[in-house]
XYZ file of N, CA, C and O in Angstrom:
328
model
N 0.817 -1.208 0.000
C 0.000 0.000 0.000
C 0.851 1.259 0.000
O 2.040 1.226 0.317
N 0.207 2.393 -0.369
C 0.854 3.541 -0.711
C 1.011 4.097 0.478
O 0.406 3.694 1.471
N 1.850 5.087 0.488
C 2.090 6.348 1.690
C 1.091 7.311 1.566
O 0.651 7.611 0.456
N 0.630 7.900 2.743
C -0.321 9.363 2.262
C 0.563 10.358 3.405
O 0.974 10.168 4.549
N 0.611 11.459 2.478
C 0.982 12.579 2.428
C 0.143 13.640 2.736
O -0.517 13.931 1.738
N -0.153 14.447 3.832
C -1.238 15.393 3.363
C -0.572 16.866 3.275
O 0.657 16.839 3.201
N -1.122 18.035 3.270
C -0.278 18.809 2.920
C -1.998 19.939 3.346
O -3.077 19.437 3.030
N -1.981 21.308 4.006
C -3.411 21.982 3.515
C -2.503 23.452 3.372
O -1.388 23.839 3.719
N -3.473 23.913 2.776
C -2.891 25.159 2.014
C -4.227 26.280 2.738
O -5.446 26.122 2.664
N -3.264 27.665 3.580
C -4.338 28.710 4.429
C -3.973 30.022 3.531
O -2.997 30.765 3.423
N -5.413 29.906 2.877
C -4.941 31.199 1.851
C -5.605 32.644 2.533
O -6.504 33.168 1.876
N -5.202 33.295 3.804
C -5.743 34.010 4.397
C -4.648 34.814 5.157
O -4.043 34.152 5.999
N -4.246 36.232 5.008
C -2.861 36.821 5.634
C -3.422 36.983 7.288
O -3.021 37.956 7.928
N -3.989 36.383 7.678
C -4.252 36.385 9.607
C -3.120 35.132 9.741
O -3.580 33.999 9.600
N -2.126 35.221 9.921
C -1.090 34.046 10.442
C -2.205 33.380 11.720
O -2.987 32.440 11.867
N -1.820 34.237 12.272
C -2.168 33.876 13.984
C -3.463 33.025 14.052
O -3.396 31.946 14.640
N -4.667 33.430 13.484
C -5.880 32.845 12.802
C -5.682 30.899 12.531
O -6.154 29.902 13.078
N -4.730 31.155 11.397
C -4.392 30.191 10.811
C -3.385 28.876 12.058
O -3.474 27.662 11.871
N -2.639 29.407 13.069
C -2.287 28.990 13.864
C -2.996 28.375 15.148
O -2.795 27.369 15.829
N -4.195 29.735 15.190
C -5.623 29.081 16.356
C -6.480 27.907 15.719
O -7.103 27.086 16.391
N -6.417 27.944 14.055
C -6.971 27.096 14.066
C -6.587 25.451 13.775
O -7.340 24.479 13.827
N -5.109 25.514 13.446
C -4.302 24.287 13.458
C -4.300 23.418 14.648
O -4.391 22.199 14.797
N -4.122 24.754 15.716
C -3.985 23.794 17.025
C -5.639 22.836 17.456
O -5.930 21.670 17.724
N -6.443 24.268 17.300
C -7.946 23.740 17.485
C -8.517 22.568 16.896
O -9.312 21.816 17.460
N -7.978 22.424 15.486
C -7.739 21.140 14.721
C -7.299 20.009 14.965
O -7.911 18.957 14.783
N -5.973 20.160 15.488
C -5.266 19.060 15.569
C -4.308 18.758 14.619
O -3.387 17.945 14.687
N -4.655 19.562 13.657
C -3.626 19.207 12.570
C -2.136 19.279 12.758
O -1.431 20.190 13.192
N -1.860 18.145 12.342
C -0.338 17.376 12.610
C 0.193 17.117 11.230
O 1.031 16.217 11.285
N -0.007 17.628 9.868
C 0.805 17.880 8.949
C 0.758 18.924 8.641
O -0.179 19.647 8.980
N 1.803 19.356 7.863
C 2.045 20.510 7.120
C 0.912 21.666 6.265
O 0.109 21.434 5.361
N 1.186 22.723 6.851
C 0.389 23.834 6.729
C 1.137 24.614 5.692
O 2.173 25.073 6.171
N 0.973 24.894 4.528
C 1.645 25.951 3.670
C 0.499 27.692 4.097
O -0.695 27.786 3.815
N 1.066 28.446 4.568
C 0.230 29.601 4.504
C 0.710 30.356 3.714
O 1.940 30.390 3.704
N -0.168 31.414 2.574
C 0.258 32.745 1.573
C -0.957 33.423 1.825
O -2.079 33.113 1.427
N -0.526 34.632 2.711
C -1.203 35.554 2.880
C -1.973 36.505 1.287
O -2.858 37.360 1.329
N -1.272 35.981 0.067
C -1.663 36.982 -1.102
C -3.088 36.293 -1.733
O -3.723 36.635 -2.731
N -3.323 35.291 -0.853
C -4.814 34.997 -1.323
C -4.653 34.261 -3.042
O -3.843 33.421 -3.432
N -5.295 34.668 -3.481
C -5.664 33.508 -4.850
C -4.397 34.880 -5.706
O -4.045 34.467 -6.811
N -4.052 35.647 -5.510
C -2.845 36.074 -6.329
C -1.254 36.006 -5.686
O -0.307 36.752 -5.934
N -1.320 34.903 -4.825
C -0.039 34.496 -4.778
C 0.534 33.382 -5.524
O 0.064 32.642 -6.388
N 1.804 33.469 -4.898
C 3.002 32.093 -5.698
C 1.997 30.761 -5.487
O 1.644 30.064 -6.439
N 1.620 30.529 -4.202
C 0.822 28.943 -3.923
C 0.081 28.419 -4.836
O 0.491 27.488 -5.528
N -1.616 29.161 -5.024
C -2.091 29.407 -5.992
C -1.885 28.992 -7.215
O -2.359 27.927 -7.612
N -0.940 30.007 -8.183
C -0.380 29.597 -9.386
C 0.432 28.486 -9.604
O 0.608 28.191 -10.786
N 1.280 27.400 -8.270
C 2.017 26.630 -8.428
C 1.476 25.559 -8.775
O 1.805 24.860 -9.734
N 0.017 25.241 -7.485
C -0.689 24.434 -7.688
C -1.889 24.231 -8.538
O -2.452 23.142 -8.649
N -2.278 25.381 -9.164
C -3.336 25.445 -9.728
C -4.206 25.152 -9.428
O -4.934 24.494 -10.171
N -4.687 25.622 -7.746
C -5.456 25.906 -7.289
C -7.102 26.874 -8.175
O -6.957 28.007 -8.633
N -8.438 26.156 -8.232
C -9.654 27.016 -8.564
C -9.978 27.512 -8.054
O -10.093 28.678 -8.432
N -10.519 27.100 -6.500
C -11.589 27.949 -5.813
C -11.195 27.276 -4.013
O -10.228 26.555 -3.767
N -11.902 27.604 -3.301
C -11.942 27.586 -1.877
C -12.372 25.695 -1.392
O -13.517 25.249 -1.467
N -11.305 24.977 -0.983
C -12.238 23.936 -0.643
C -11.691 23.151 -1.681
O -11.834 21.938 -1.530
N -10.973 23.615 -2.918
C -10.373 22.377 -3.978
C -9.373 21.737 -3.203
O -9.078 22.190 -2.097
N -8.623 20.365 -3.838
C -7.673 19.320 -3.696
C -7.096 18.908 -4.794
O -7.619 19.037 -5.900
N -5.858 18.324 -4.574
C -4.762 18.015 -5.629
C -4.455 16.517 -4.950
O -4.306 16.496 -3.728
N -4.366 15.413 -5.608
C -4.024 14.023 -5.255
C -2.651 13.814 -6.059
O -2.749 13.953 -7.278
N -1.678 13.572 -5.664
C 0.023 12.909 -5.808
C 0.273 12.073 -5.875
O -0.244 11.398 -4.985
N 0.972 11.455 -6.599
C 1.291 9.811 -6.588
C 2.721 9.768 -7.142
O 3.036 9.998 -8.309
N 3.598 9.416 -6.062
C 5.011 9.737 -6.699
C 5.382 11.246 -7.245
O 6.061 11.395 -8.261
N 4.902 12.286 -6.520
C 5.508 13.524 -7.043
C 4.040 13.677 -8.429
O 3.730 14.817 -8.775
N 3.409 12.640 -8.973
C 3.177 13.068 -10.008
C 1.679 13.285 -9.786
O 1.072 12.427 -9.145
N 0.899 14.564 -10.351
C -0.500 14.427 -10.090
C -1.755 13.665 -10.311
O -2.411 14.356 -11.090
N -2.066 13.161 -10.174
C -2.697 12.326 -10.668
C -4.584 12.428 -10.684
O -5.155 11.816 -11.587
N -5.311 13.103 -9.800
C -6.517 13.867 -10.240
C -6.432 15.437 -9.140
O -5.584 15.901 -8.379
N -7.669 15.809 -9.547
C -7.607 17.194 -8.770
C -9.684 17.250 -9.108
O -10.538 16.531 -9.627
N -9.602 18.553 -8.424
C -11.220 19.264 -8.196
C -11.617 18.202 -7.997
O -12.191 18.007 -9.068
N -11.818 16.998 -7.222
C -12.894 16.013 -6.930
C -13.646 16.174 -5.861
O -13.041 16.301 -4.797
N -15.140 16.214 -5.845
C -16.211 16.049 -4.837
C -15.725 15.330 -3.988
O -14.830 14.489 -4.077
N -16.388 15.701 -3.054
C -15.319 14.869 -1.439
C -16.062 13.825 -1.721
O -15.044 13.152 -1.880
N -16.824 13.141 -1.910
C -16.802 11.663 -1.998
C -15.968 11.238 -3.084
O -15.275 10.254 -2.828
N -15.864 11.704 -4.176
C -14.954 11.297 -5.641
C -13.331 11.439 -4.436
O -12.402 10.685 -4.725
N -13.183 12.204 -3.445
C -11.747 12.735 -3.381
C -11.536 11.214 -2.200
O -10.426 10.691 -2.295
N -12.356 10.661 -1.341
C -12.445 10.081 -0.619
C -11.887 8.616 -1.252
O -11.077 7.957 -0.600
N -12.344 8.183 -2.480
C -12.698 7.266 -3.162
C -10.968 6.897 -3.852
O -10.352 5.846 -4.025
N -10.625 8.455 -4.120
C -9.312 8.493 -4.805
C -8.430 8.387 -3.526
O -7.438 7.666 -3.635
N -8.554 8.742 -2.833
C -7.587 8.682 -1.750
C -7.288 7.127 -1.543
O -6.246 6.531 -1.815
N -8.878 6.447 -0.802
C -8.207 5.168 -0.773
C -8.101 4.343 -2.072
O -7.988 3.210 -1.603
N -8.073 4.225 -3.211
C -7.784 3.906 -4.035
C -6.418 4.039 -4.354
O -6.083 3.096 -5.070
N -5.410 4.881 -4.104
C -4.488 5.511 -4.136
C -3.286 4.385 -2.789
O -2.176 3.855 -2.832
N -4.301 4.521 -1.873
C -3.621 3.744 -0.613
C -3.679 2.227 -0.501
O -3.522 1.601 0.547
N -3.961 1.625 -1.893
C -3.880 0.423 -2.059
C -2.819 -0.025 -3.329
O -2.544 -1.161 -3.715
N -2.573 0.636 -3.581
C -1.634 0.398 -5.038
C -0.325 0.744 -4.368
O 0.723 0.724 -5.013
């Protein structure tokens, strides 16, 4: 089975915000924050659409994106069996 990786991206310049809500979370992977909102570097790297999208990886390489959280659910473990 595969490795999963997660990665979330806080496109909002309140650092501190973004920090209350990691902890409040729990979140224990990696946080990329860019305060420039949908006209920063992040954004354009990932080709990011809208609020709430996802990017799926497989070996560095992409392999789907924009999927409905059940489609994204589906790919995930699908992903974690190969």
């Amino acid at each position: 089975p595969g490795r999963l990786r997660l990665r979330s991206i806080f496109l909002d310049g309140n650092t501190a915000e973004m920090r209350r809500l990691v902890e409040r979370d729990t979140i224990d992977w990696p946080v990329i924050a860019d305060p420039n909102l949908f006209e920063g570097k992040t954004v354009r790297t990932f080709g990011l659409s809208f609020v709430g999208d996802n990017l799926v990886y497989r070996n560095g390489r992409l392999v789907a994106s924009h999927l409905s959280n059940s489609n994204l659910i589906s790919e995930v473990e699908k992903q974690l069996t190969q």
